[in-house]
Amino acid sequence: MIGVGKIKQYSNILEKPLSKGKQEVSLSAFTFLFSELVQYNQTRVDNIAELERRLEDAGYAVGARVLELLCHRDKGNRRETRLLGILSFVHSTVWKVLFGKVADSLEKGTEHEDEYMISEKDLLVNKFISIPRDMGTFNCGAFVAGIVRGVLDGAGFPAVVTAHFVPMEGLQRPRTTILIKFAEEVLQREARLG
Amino acid sequence: MTTTACFIIVSRNDIPIYEAEVGSAAKREDAAQLPQFILQAALDIVQDLAWTTSAMFLKAIDKFNDLVVSVYVTADRTRFMLLLDSRSDDGIKSFFQEVHELYIKSLLNPLYLPGSRITS
C-alpha cells in the first residue's frame, strides 16, 4: 500500500502558524483581478478624481496590513521611528515582497523639504493598462500610492501620496513616480528627535 | 493573595479595542474601574517612550502602589498594555508575542477594519 503523508489539520484558522507561505502569485491572476477592480470602480463613479481615490483607498487597506505583517516576519519585531528608516523600508522591503524587486530609485525632492519620490521604470500595475486619451492624467499607480500611504500612516508618518507619469527620453513608456509629501508634524518630530 | 491582571489593546487613535480582566480579587466599590484608569494614565508615558526606541517590548514603564504596567508597541502603533501585581519579564514577553501573532491574524481578515472592536 502506498504510504500517505499526514497533513496536520488546523481546526481553527487562528491556530495556523504565521509562516511565509507561498511567495508568488501568478501574474496573470493578479492583473486580471486588478483590471476587474478598475472596471468595477469605473462604472460606479462620475469622474476621474473619484476613481483615483477609490483605488487609493483599496491600496490603503493593503498597506496597513502589509506593514504589520512585514515588520513581524522580516524585521524581527523592530519598529521604524525615523523618517529615512521608514522610507528605505518601503523602498526595499515592501517593494521586494510586493513586486519581487526593490524600487528603482528613492530621491529627495529639491524644491520642498517634505517631498520624496520613489520611481519605477515599469510599475507592475501599469504594465498591462493603457489609458485612453480622454482620461487625461489618470494613473492606475494610484493603487500603489494607496499602499504606500497605508504603510506610512500606520507607522505614524501621515503623508499625501500620489502617482505621476514622468516621460523619459530613450524609453517608450513614461516612468512612474510616487510622490510622497509628509505632513507638518512629521518634520517637527524629526527635528525634535535630532 | 489573589492575582489580578488587566489587559487592554489600544489602537493608534487611543481607542481601546479589546479588554480582558483576569483574577478573582473582590471589586471595591469605589475603585471598580481602577485598572483601566491606571492604564489610560500610562498612555502618555508610552507615547513619548515609543518614539525614542525601535524595540517593540517596552518593559515596566510605570508603577502604581504595587502594580506594574508593561507595554508592547506594534509596527502599527497599536499598544498592548498589561497591568500586573507580580512581574516576570520573560513570561510577559512571550505572552505579548503570542497576542501579537493573533492580532496580525485578525488584521489579515479583509473584512476587519483596523481600529474597530475585536469581538472574537
PDB file of C-alpha atoms in Angstrom:
ATOM      1  CA  MET A   1       0.000   0.000   0.000  1.00  0.00           C
ATOM      2  CA  ILE A   2       1.317   3.424  -0.831  1.00  0.00           C
ATOM      3  CA  GLY A   3       2.091   5.339   2.296  1.00  0.00           C
ATOM      4  CA  VAL A   4       0.124   8.529   2.675  1.00  0.00           C
ATOM      5  CA  GLY A   5       1.586  11.534   4.413  1.00  0.00           C
ATOM      6  CA  LYS A   6      -0.363  13.055   7.201  1.00  0.00           C
ATOM      7  CA  ILE A   7      -1.099  16.726   6.890  1.00  0.00           C
ATOM      8  CA  LYS A   8      -1.754  18.464  10.147  1.00  0.00           C
ATOM      9  CA  GLN A   9      -5.254  19.833  10.072  1.00  0.00           C
ATOM     10  CA  TYR A  10      -5.915  23.023  11.935  1.00  0.00           C
ATOM     11  CA  SER A  11      -9.411  23.219  13.267  1.00  0.00           C
ATOM     12  CA  ASN A  12      -9.271  26.960  13.662  1.00  0.00           C
ATOM     13  CA  ILE A  13      -7.698  29.302  11.163  1.00  0.00           C
ATOM     14  CA  LEU A  14      -6.325  31.334  14.007  1.00  0.00           C
ATOM     15  CA  GLU A  15      -4.166  28.432  15.060  1.00  0.00           C
ATOM     16  CA  LYS A  16      -2.337  28.196  11.775  1.00  0.00           C
ATOM     17  CA  PRO A  17       1.218  29.460  12.129  1.00  0.00           C
ATOM     18  CA  LEU A  18       2.003  32.770  10.515  1.00  0.00           C
ATOM     19  CA  SER A  19       4.608  31.350   8.174  1.00  0.00           C
ATOM     20  CA  LYS A  20       5.895  32.787   4.945  1.00  0.00           C
ATOM     21  CA  GLY A  21       3.556  30.782   2.791  1.00  0.00           C
ATOM     22  CA  LYS A  22       3.930  30.638  -0.968  1.00  0.00           C
ATOM     23  CA  GLN A  23       5.875  33.638  -2.101  1.00  0.00           C
ATOM     24  CA  GLU A  24       4.483  34.026  -5.557  1.00  0.00           C
ATOM     25  CA  VAL A  25       1.082  34.594  -7.019  1.00  0.00           C
ATOM     26  CA  SER A  26       0.545  34.166 -10.744  1.00  0.00           C
ATOM     27  CA  LEU A  27       0.999  37.447 -12.600  1.00  0.00           C
ATOM     28  CA  SER A  28      -1.934  36.913 -14.898  1.00  0.00           C
ATOM     29  CA  ALA A  29      -4.240  36.198 -11.986  1.00  0.00           C
ATOM     30  CA  PHE A  30      -3.235  39.430 -10.345  1.00  0.00           C
ATOM     31  CA  THR A  31      -3.519  41.579 -13.469  1.00  0.00           C
ATOM     32  CA  PHE A  32      -6.913  40.070 -14.233  1.00  0.00           C
ATOM     33  CA  LEU A  33      -8.117  40.793 -10.715  1.00  0.00           C
ATOM     34  CA  PHE A  34      -6.720  44.302 -10.849  1.00  0.00           C
ATOM     35  CA  SER A  35      -8.338  45.091 -14.180  1.00  0.00           C
ATOM     36  CA  GLU A  36     -11.645  43.866 -12.779  1.00  0.00           C
ATOM     37  CA  LEU A  37     -11.153  46.143  -9.782  1.00  0.00           C
ATOM     38  CA  VAL A  38     -10.587  49.141 -12.042  1.00  0.00           C
ATOM     39  CA  GLN A  39     -13.537  48.324 -14.269  1.00  0.00           C
ATOM     40  CA  TYR A  40     -15.843  47.757 -11.317  1.00  0.00           C
ATOM     41  CA  ASN A  41     -14.991  51.151  -9.920  1.00  0.00           C
ATOM     42  CA  GLN A  42     -15.195  52.795 -13.330  1.00  0.00           C
ATOM     43  CA  THR A  43     -18.875  52.005 -13.663  1.00  0.00           C
ATOM     44  CA  ARG A  44     -19.669  53.449 -10.271  1.00  0.00           C
ATOM     45  CA  VAL A  45     -18.001  56.844 -10.315  1.00  0.00           C
ATOM     46  CA  ASP A  46     -18.628  60.069 -12.184  1.00  0.00           C
ATOM     47  CA  ASN A  47     -15.172  61.461 -12.629  1.00  0.00           C
ATOM     48  CA  ILE A  48     -11.503  60.579 -12.625  1.00  0.00           C
ATOM     49  CA  ALA A  49     -10.661  62.021  -9.229  1.00  0.00           C
ATOM     50  CA  GLU A  50     -13.217  59.778  -7.584  1.00  0.00           C
ATOM     51  CA  LEU A  51     -11.809  56.724  -9.402  1.00  0.00           C
ATOM     52  CA  GLU A  52      -8.290  57.528  -8.256  1.00  0.00           C
ATOM     53  CA  ARG A  53      -9.497  57.997  -4.712  1.00  0.00           C
ATOM     54  CA  ARG A  54     -11.232  54.610  -4.690  1.00  0.00           C
ATOM     55  CA  LEU A  55      -8.141  52.842  -5.973  1.00  0.00           C
ATOM     56  CA  GLU A  56      -6.113  54.615  -3.324  1.00  0.00           C
ATOM     57  CA  ASP A  57      -8.491  53.548  -0.581  1.00  0.00           C
ATOM     58  CA  ALA A  58      -8.231  49.949  -1.723  1.00  0.00           C
ATOM     59  CA  GLY A  59      -4.450  50.246  -1.581  1.00  0.00           C
ATOM     60  CA  TYR A  60      -4.585  51.868   1.855  1.00  0.00           C
ATOM     61  CA  ALA A  61      -6.208  48.794   3.389  1.00  0.00           C
ATOM     62  CA  VAL A  62      -3.473  46.625   1.881  1.00  0.00           C
ATOM     63  CA  GLY A  63      -0.730  48.913   3.129  1.00  0.00           C
ATOM     64  CA  ALA A  64      -1.919  48.878   6.722  1.00  0.00           C
ATOM     65  CA  ARG A  65      -1.806  45.092   6.831  1.00  0.00           C
ATOM     66  CA  VAL A  66       1.445  44.762   4.908  1.00  0.00           C
ATOM     67  CA  LEU A  67       3.203  46.973   7.443  1.00  0.00           C
ATOM     68  CA  GLU A  68       2.332  44.789  10.431  1.00  0.00           C
ATOM     69  CA  LEU A  69       2.964  41.546   8.615  1.00  0.00           C
ATOM     70  CA  LEU A  70       6.351  42.541   7.223  1.00  0.00           C
ATOM     71  CA  CYS A  71       7.594  44.015  10.464  1.00  0.00           C
ATOM     72  CA  HIS A  72       6.759  40.794  12.172  1.00  0.00           C
ATOM     73  CA  ARG A  73       8.115  38.440   9.511  1.00  0.00           C
ATOM     74  CA  ASP A  74      11.164  40.121   8.084  1.00  0.00           C
ATOM     75  CA  LYS A  75      12.318  42.599  10.635  1.00  0.00           C
ATOM     76  CA  GLY A  76      12.149  40.510  13.775  1.00  0.00           C
ATOM     77  CA  ASN A  77       9.931  42.871  15.706  1.00  0.00           C
ATOM     78  CA  ARG A  78      11.799  46.109  15.364  1.00  0.00           C
ATOM     79  CA  ARG A  79       9.789  49.215  14.551  1.00  0.00           C
ATOM     80  CA  GLU A  80      10.747  52.189  12.456  1.00  0.00           C
ATOM     81  CA  THR A  81      10.895  55.500  14.254  1.00  0.00           C
ATOM     82  CA  ARG A  82      12.844  57.694  11.830  1.00  0.00           C
ATOM     83  CA  LEU A  83      11.820  59.163   8.503  1.00  0.00           C
ATOM     84  CA  LEU A  84      14.700  57.751   6.470  1.00  0.00           C
ATOM     85  CA  GLY A  85      14.197  54.397   8.136  1.00  0.00           C
ATOM     86  CA  ILE A  86      10.576  54.092   7.124  1.00  0.00           C
ATOM     87  CA  LEU A  87      11.290  55.356   3.610  1.00  0.00           C
ATOM     88  CA  SER A  88      14.011  52.810   2.986  1.00  0.00           C
ATOM     89  CA  PHE A  89      11.742  50.149   4.494  1.00  0.00           C
ATOM     90  CA  VAL A  90       9.077  50.999   1.924  1.00  0.00           C
ATOM     91  CA  HIS A  91      11.586  51.294  -0.863  1.00  0.00           C
ATOM     92  CA  SER A  92      13.275  47.945  -0.386  1.00  0.00           C
ATOM     93  CA  THR A  93      11.374  45.537   1.839  1.00  0.00           C
ATOM     94  CA  VAL A  94       7.817  46.390   0.835  1.00  0.00           C
ATOM     95  CA  TRP A  95       8.645  46.608  -2.860  1.00  0.00           C
ATOM     96  CA  LYS A  96      10.531  43.332  -2.729  1.00  0.00           C
ATOM     97  CA  VAL A  97       7.630  41.486  -1.173  1.00  0.00           C
ATOM     98  CA  LEU A  98       5.008  43.019  -3.431  1.00  0.00           C
ATOM     99  CA  PHE A  99       6.804  43.202  -6.761  1.00  0.00           C
ATOM    100  CA  GLY A 100       9.777  40.858  -6.408  1.00  0.00           C
ATOM    101  CA  LYS A 101      12.463  43.537  -6.631  1.00  0.00           C
ATOM    102  CA  VAL A 102      13.448  46.766  -4.909  1.00  0.00           C
ATOM    103  CA  ALA A 103      12.158  50.038  -6.333  1.00  0.00           C
ATOM    104  CA  ASP A 104      14.307  51.705  -8.950  1.00  0.00           C
ATOM    105  CA  SER A 105      15.181  54.820  -7.025  1.00  0.00           C
ATOM    106  CA  LEU A 106      14.381  56.883  -3.959  1.00  0.00           C
ATOM    107  CA  GLU A 107      15.000  60.615  -4.214  1.00  0.00           C
ATOM    108  CA  LYS A 108      14.527  63.615  -2.041  1.00  0.00           C
ATOM    109  CA  GLY A 109      12.617  66.473  -3.621  1.00  0.00           C
ATOM    110  CA  THR A 110      14.634  69.588  -4.362  1.00  0.00           C
ATOM    111  CA  GLU A 111      12.004  72.258  -4.034  1.00  0.00           C
ATOM    112  CA  HIS A 112      10.407  71.320  -0.707  1.00  0.00           C
ATOM    113  CA  GLU A 113      11.828  69.777   2.419  1.00  0.00           C
ATOM    114  CA  ASP A 114       8.951  67.392   2.906  1.00  0.00           C
ATOM    115  CA  GLU A 115       8.822  65.749  -0.522  1.00  0.00           C
ATOM    116  CA  TYR A 116      10.298  62.391  -1.506  1.00  0.00           C
ATOM    117  CA  MET A 117       9.920  60.371  -4.693  1.00  0.00           C
ATOM    118  CA  ILE A 118      10.079  56.657  -5.398  1.00  0.00           C
ATOM    119  CA  SER A 119      10.440  55.906  -9.112  1.00  0.00           C
ATOM    120  CA  GLU A 120       9.901  52.769 -11.066  1.00  0.00           C
ATOM    121  CA  LYS A 121      10.549  52.251 -14.762  1.00  0.00           C
ATOM    122  CA  ASP A 122       7.763  49.787 -15.269  1.00  0.00           C
ATOM    123  CA  LEU A 123       5.234  49.645 -12.464  1.00  0.00           C
ATOM    124  CA  LEU A 124       3.525  46.263 -12.312  1.00  0.00           C
ATOM    125  CA  VAL A 125       0.000  47.613 -12.165  1.00  0.00           C
ATOM    126  CA  ASN A 126       0.566  49.910 -15.120  1.00  0.00           C
ATOM    127  CA  LYS A 127       2.289  47.319 -17.260  1.00  0.00           C
ATOM    128  CA  PHE A 128      -0.779  45.962 -18.958  1.00  0.00           C
ATOM    129  CA  ILE A 129      -3.013  49.002 -18.828  1.00  0.00           C
ATOM    130  CA  SER A 130      -3.287  51.692 -21.461  1.00  0.00           C
ATOM    131  CA  ILE A 131      -5.025  54.938 -20.665  1.00  0.00           C
ATOM    132  CA  PRO A 132      -7.422  56.274 -23.307  1.00  0.00           C
ATOM    133  CA  ARG A 133      -6.762  59.855 -24.312  1.00  0.00           C
ATOM    134  CA  ASP A 134      -9.893  61.281 -22.777  1.00  0.00           C
ATOM    135  CA  MET A 135      -8.979  60.191 -19.267  1.00  0.00           C
ATOM    136  CA  GLY A 136      -6.251  62.749 -19.047  1.00  0.00           C
ATOM    137  CA  THR A 137      -3.884  62.362 -16.160  1.00  0.00           C
ATOM    138  CA  PHE A 138      -5.402  59.280 -14.599  1.00  0.00           C
ATOM    139  CA  ASN A 139      -2.824  56.820 -13.315  1.00  0.00           C
ATOM    140  CA  CYS A 140      -3.562  53.314 -12.052  1.00  0.00           C
ATOM    141  CA  GLY A 141      -0.471  53.666  -9.933  1.00  0.00           C
ATOM    142  CA  ALA A 142      -2.920  55.294  -7.502  1.00  0.00           C
ATOM    143  CA  PHE A 143      -3.351  51.794  -6.106  1.00  0.00           C
ATOM    144  CA  VAL A 144       0.338  51.571  -5.255  1.00  0.00           C
ATOM    145  CA  ALA A 145       0.243  55.137  -3.920  1.00  0.00           C
ATOM    146  CA  GLY A 146      -2.516  53.957  -1.592  1.00  0.00           C
ATOM    147  CA  ILE A 147      -0.383  51.059  -0.386  1.00  0.00           C
ATOM    148  CA  VAL A 148       2.486  53.414   0.416  1.00  0.00           C
ATOM    149  CA  ARG A 149       0.131  55.778   2.209  1.00  0.00           C
ATOM    150  CA  GLY A 150      -1.237  52.877   4.260  1.00  0.00           C
ATOM    151  CA  VAL A 151       2.245  51.853   5.333  1.00  0.00           C
ATOM    152  CA  LEU A 152       3.311  55.396   6.245  1.00  0.00           C
ATOM    153  CA  ASP A 153       0.091  56.199   8.065  1.00  0.00           C
ATOM    154  CA  GLY A 154       0.265  53.003  10.074  1.00  0.00           C
ATOM    155  CA  ALA A 155       3.779  53.759  11.208  1.00  0.00           C
ATOM    156  CA  GLY A 156       2.801  57.249  12.344  1.00  0.00           C
ATOM    157  CA  PHE A 157       4.042  59.361   9.416  1.00  0.00           C
ATOM    158  CA  PRO A 158       0.938  60.922   7.859  1.00  0.00           C
ATOM    159  CA  ALA A 159       1.565  61.876   4.249  1.00  0.00           C
ATOM    160  CA  VAL A 160      -0.158  62.652   0.969  1.00  0.00           C
ATOM    161  CA  VAL A 161       0.949  60.165  -1.664  1.00  0.00           C
ATOM    162  CA  THR A 162       0.230  60.463  -5.384  1.00  0.00           C
ATOM    163  CA  ALA A 163       1.353  58.720  -8.560  1.00  0.00           C
ATOM    164  CA  HIS A 164       2.571  60.568 -11.661  1.00  0.00           C
ATOM    165  CA  PHE A 165       3.864  59.791 -15.095  1.00  0.00           C
ATOM    166  CA  VAL A 166       7.242  61.260 -15.949  1.00  0.00           C
ATOM    167  CA  PRO A 167       8.243  60.984 -19.594  1.00  0.00           C
ATOM    168  CA  MET A 168      11.859  59.997 -20.145  1.00  0.00           C
ATOM    169  CA  GLU A 169      13.871  60.181 -23.335  1.00  0.00           C
ATOM    170  CA  GLY A 170      15.006  56.855 -24.610  1.00  0.00           C
ATOM    171  CA  LEU A 171      12.108  54.989 -23.010  1.00  0.00           C
ATOM    172  CA  GLN A 172       8.976  54.144 -24.885  1.00  0.00           C
ATOM    173  CA  ARG A 173       6.693  54.348 -21.880  1.00  0.00           C
ATOM    174  CA  PRO A 174       6.906  57.073 -19.281  1.00  0.00           C
ATOM    175  CA  ARG A 175       8.389  56.325 -15.908  1.00  0.00           C
ATOM    176  CA  THR A 176       6.012  56.176 -12.953  1.00  0.00           C
ATOM    177  CA  THR A 177       6.880  58.219  -9.897  1.00  0.00           C
ATOM    178  CA  ILE A 178       5.227  58.001  -6.498  1.00  0.00           C
ATOM    179  CA  LEU A 179       5.370  61.387  -4.828  1.00  0.00           C
ATOM    180  CA  ILE A 180       5.278  61.440  -1.020  1.00  0.00           C
ATOM    181  CA  LYS A 181       4.556  64.661   0.796  1.00  0.00           C
ATOM    182  CA  PHE A 182       4.829  64.443   4.565  1.00  0.00           C
ATOM    183  CA  ALA A 183       2.624  66.340   6.969  1.00  0.00           C
ATOM    184  CA  GLU A 184       3.995  69.180   9.043  1.00  0.00           C
ATOM    185  CA  GLU A 185       4.075  67.263  12.316  1.00  0.00           C
ATOM    186  CA  VAL A 186       6.341  64.603  10.882  1.00  0.00           C
ATOM    187  CA  LEU A 187       9.043  67.144  10.111  1.00  0.00           C
ATOM    188  CA  GLN A 188       8.680  68.748  13.506  1.00  0.00           C
ATOM    189  CA  ARG A 189       9.044  65.415  15.244  1.00  0.00           C
ATOM    190  CA  GLU A 190      12.077  64.538  13.123  1.00  0.00           C
ATOM    191  CA  ALA A 191      13.686  67.818  14.062  1.00  0.00           C
ATOM    192  CA  ARG A 192      12.932  67.182  17.717  1.00  0.00           C
ATOM    193  CA  LEU A 193      14.435  63.711  17.666  1.00  0.00           C
ATOM    194  CA  GLY A 194      17.581  65.128  16.121  1.00  0.00           C
TER     195      GLY A 194
ATOM    196  CA  MET B   1      -3.215  36.568  47.793  1.00  0.00           C
ATOM    197  CA  THR B   2      -5.170  36.601  44.566  1.00  0.00           C
ATOM    198  CA  THR B   3      -3.525  37.878  41.422  1.00  0.00           C
ATOM    199  CA  THR B   4      -5.344  40.360  39.302  1.00  0.00           C
ATOM    200  CA  ALA B   5      -4.371  41.226  35.786  1.00  0.00           C
ATOM    201  CA  CYS B   6      -5.899  43.562  33.302  1.00  0.00           C
ATOM    202  CA  PHE B   7      -5.063  43.523  29.612  1.00  0.00           C
ATOM    203  CA  ILE B   8      -6.113  46.185  27.108  1.00  0.00           C
ATOM    204  CA  ILE B   9      -5.359  46.618  23.419  1.00  0.00           C
ATOM    205  CA  VAL B  10      -5.380  50.297  22.453  1.00  0.00           C
ATOM    206  CA  SER B  11      -5.437  51.325  18.816  1.00  0.00           C
ATOM    207  CA  ARG B  12      -3.448  54.042  17.108  1.00  0.00           C
ATOM    208  CA  ASN B  13      -6.004  56.722  17.827  1.00  0.00           C
ATOM    209  CA  ASP B  14      -6.166  55.907  21.537  1.00  0.00           C
ATOM    210  CA  ILE B  15      -9.375  53.934  21.325  1.00  0.00           C
ATOM    211  CA  PRO B  16      -9.419  50.705  23.351  1.00  0.00           C
ATOM    212  CA  ILE B  17     -10.366  47.884  21.046  1.00  0.00           C
ATOM    213  CA  TYR B  18     -10.134  44.945  23.433  1.00  0.00           C
ATOM    214  CA  GLU B  19     -10.288  44.478  27.194  1.00  0.00           C
ATOM    215  CA  ALA B  20      -9.851  41.474  29.428  1.00  0.00           C
ATOM    216  CA  GLU B  21      -9.582  41.014  33.146  1.00  0.00           C
ATOM    217  CA  VAL B  22      -8.217  38.019  34.922  1.00  0.00           C
ATOM    218  CA  GLY B  23      -8.374  37.452  38.604  1.00  0.00           C
ATOM    219  CA  SER B  24     -10.653  36.889  41.478  1.00  0.00           C
ATOM    220  CA  ALA B  25      -9.958  39.841  43.690  1.00  0.00           C
ATOM    221  CA  ALA B  26     -13.077  41.391  45.106  1.00  0.00           C
ATOM    222  CA  LYS B  27     -14.002  44.564  43.362  1.00  0.00           C
ATOM    223  CA  ARG B  28     -14.012  47.521  45.648  1.00  0.00           C
ATOM    224  CA  GLU B  29     -16.959  49.787  45.107  1.00  0.00           C
ATOM    225  CA  ASP B  30     -15.026  52.994  44.844  1.00  0.00           C
ATOM    226  CA  ALA B  31     -12.266  51.651  42.612  1.00  0.00           C
ATOM    227  CA  ALA B  32     -14.154  49.430  40.238  1.00  0.00           C
ATOM    228  CA  GLN B  33     -12.513  50.907  37.171  1.00  0.00           C
ATOM    229  CA  LEU B  34      -9.105  51.263  38.681  1.00  0.00           C
ATOM    230  CA  PRO B  35      -7.164  49.040  36.262  1.00  0.00           C
ATOM    231  CA  GLN B  36      -8.499  50.854  33.220  1.00  0.00           C
ATOM    232  CA  PHE B  37      -7.751  54.175  34.823  1.00  0.00           C
ATOM    233  CA  ILE B  38      -4.151  53.267  35.555  1.00  0.00           C
ATOM    234  CA  LEU B  39      -3.602  52.029  32.035  1.00  0.00           C
ATOM    235  CA  GLN B  40      -5.070  55.157  30.486  1.00  0.00           C
ATOM    236  CA  ALA B  41      -2.778  57.295  32.597  1.00  0.00           C
ATOM    237  CA  ALA B  42       0.203  55.309  31.387  1.00  0.00           C
ATOM    238  CA  LEU B  43      -0.656  56.041  27.753  1.00  0.00           C
ATOM    239  CA  ASP B  44       1.068  59.411  27.834  1.00  0.00           C
ATOM    240  CA  ILE B  45       4.302  57.882  29.029  1.00  0.00           C
ATOM    241  CA  VAL B  46       4.099  55.271  26.299  1.00  0.00           C
ATOM    242  CA  GLN B  47       3.645  57.925  23.661  1.00  0.00           C
ATOM    243  CA  ASP B  48       6.900  59.672  24.495  1.00  0.00           C
ATOM    244  CA  LEU B  49       8.809  56.478  25.004  1.00  0.00           C
ATOM    245  CA  ALA B  50       7.642  54.937  21.740  1.00  0.00           C
ATOM    246  CA  TRP B  51       9.479  57.489  19.623  1.00  0.00           C
ATOM    247  CA  THR B  52      12.824  57.029  21.310  1.00  0.00           C
ATOM    248  CA  THR B  53      13.333  53.312  20.845  1.00  0.00           C
ATOM    249  CA  SER B  54      12.909  50.961  17.935  1.00  0.00           C
ATOM    250  CA  ALA B  55      12.259  47.900  20.048  1.00  0.00           C
ATOM    251  CA  MET B  56       8.727  46.661  20.438  1.00  0.00           C
ATOM    252  CA  PHE B  57       8.645  45.441  24.008  1.00  0.00           C
ATOM    253  CA  LEU B  58       8.875  48.309  26.493  1.00  0.00           C
ATOM    254  CA  LYS B  59       9.383  46.806  29.890  1.00  0.00           C
ATOM    255  CA  ALA B  60       7.746  48.006  33.059  1.00  0.00           C
ATOM    256  CA  ILE B  61       7.135  51.652  32.421  1.00  0.00           C
ATOM    257  CA  ASP B  62       5.029  52.759  35.348  1.00  0.00           C
ATOM    258  CA  LYS B  63       4.326  51.741  38.905  1.00  0.00           C
ATOM    259  CA  PHE B  64       1.184  52.357  40.898  1.00  0.00           C
ATOM    260  CA  ASN B  65       1.283  51.176  44.515  1.00  0.00           C
ATOM    261  CA  ASP B  66       2.413  47.653  43.887  1.00  0.00           C
ATOM    262  CA  LEU B  67       1.011  47.266  40.401  1.00  0.00           C
ATOM    263  CA  VAL B  68       3.301  47.347  37.389  1.00  0.00           C
ATOM    264  CA  VAL B  69       2.335  48.446  33.879  1.00  0.00           C
ATOM    265  CA  SER B  70       4.118  46.868  30.940  1.00  0.00           C
ATOM    266  CA  VAL B  71       3.536  47.776  27.338  1.00  0.00           C
ATOM    267  CA  TYR B  72       4.256  46.283  23.919  1.00  0.00           C
ATOM    268  CA  VAL B  73       4.015  48.504  20.824  1.00  0.00           C
ATOM    269  CA  THR B  74       3.484  47.030  17.374  1.00  0.00           C
ATOM    270  CA  ALA B  75       4.539  48.388  13.990  1.00  0.00           C
ATOM    271  CA  ASP B  76       1.047  49.768  13.522  1.00  0.00           C
ATOM    272  CA  ARG B  77       1.379  51.825  16.704  1.00  0.00           C
ATOM    273  CA  THR B  78      -1.190  49.601  18.365  1.00  0.00           C
ATOM    274  CA  ARG B  79      -0.430  49.190  22.052  1.00  0.00           C
ATOM    275  CA  PHE B  80      -0.874  46.078  24.175  1.00  0.00           C
ATOM    276  CA  MET B  81      -0.953  47.105  27.819  1.00  0.00           C
ATOM    277  CA  LEU B  82      -0.786  44.785  30.786  1.00  0.00           C
ATOM    278  CA  LEU B  83      -1.315  45.588  34.437  1.00  0.00           C
ATOM    279  CA  LEU B  84       0.058  43.048  36.901  1.00  0.00           C
ATOM    280  CA  ASP B  85       0.955  42.869  40.510  1.00  0.00           C
ATOM    281  CA  SER B  86       3.801  40.452  40.039  1.00  0.00           C
ATOM    282  CA  ARG B  87       6.383  40.620  37.364  1.00  0.00           C
ATOM    283  CA  SER B  88       8.385  38.111  35.348  1.00  0.00           C
ATOM    284  CA  ASP B  89       9.821  39.649  32.224  1.00  0.00           C
ATOM    285  CA  ASP B  90      10.147  36.552  30.075  1.00  0.00           C
ATOM    286  CA  GLY B  91       6.646  35.336  30.743  1.00  0.00           C
ATOM    287  CA  ILE B  92       5.222  38.714  29.870  1.00  0.00           C
ATOM    288  CA  LYS B  93       7.305  38.996  26.715  1.00  0.00           C
ATOM    289  CA  SER B  94       6.185  35.634  25.343  1.00  0.00           C
ATOM    290  CA  PHE B  95       2.587  36.457  26.235  1.00  0.00           C
ATOM    291  CA  PHE B  96       2.848  39.676  24.243  1.00  0.00           C
ATOM    292  CA  GLN B  97       4.392  37.885  21.304  1.00  0.00           C
ATOM    293  CA  GLU B  98       1.556  35.389  21.201  1.00  0.00           C
ATOM    294  CA  VAL B  99      -1.002  38.156  21.346  1.00  0.00           C
ATOM    295  CA  HIS B 100       0.859  39.953  18.576  1.00  0.00           C
ATOM    296  CA  GLU B 101       0.612  36.950  16.280  1.00  0.00           C
ATOM    297  CA  LEU B 102      -3.114  36.603  16.964  1.00  0.00           C
ATOM    298  CA  TYR B 103      -3.557  40.314  16.333  1.00  0.00           C
ATOM    299  CA  ILE B 104      -1.828  40.070  12.958  1.00  0.00           C
ATOM    300  CA  LYS B 105      -4.015  37.143  12.007  1.00  0.00           C
ATOM    301  CA  SER B 106      -7.169  39.068  12.820  1.00  0.00           C
ATOM    302  CA  LEU B 107      -5.772  42.064  10.898  1.00  0.00           C
ATOM    303  CA  LEU B 108      -5.361  39.926   7.796  1.00  0.00           C
ATOM    304  CA  ASN B 109      -9.119  39.447   7.663  1.00  0.00           C
ATOM    305  CA  PRO B 110     -10.187  41.722   4.793  1.00  0.00           C
ATOM    306  CA  LEU B 111     -13.489  42.370   6.484  1.00  0.00           C
ATOM    307  CA  TYR B 112     -11.871  43.739   9.607  1.00  0.00           C
ATOM    308  CA  LEU B 113     -11.477  47.495   9.725  1.00  0.00           C
ATOM    309  CA  PRO B 114      -8.230  48.319  11.549  1.00  0.00           C
ATOM    310  CA  GLY B 115      -9.127  50.247  14.647  1.00  0.00           C
ATOM    311  CA  SER B 116     -12.531  48.752  15.311  1.00  0.00           C
ATOM    312  CA  ARG B 117     -13.501  46.489  18.195  1.00  0.00           C
ATOM    313  CA  ILE B 118     -12.167  42.955  18.300  1.00  0.00           C
ATOM    314  CA  THR B 119     -15.021  40.670  19.182  1.00  0.00           C
ATOM    315  CA  SER B 120     -13.776  37.108  18.712  1.00  0.00           C
TER     316      SER B 120
END
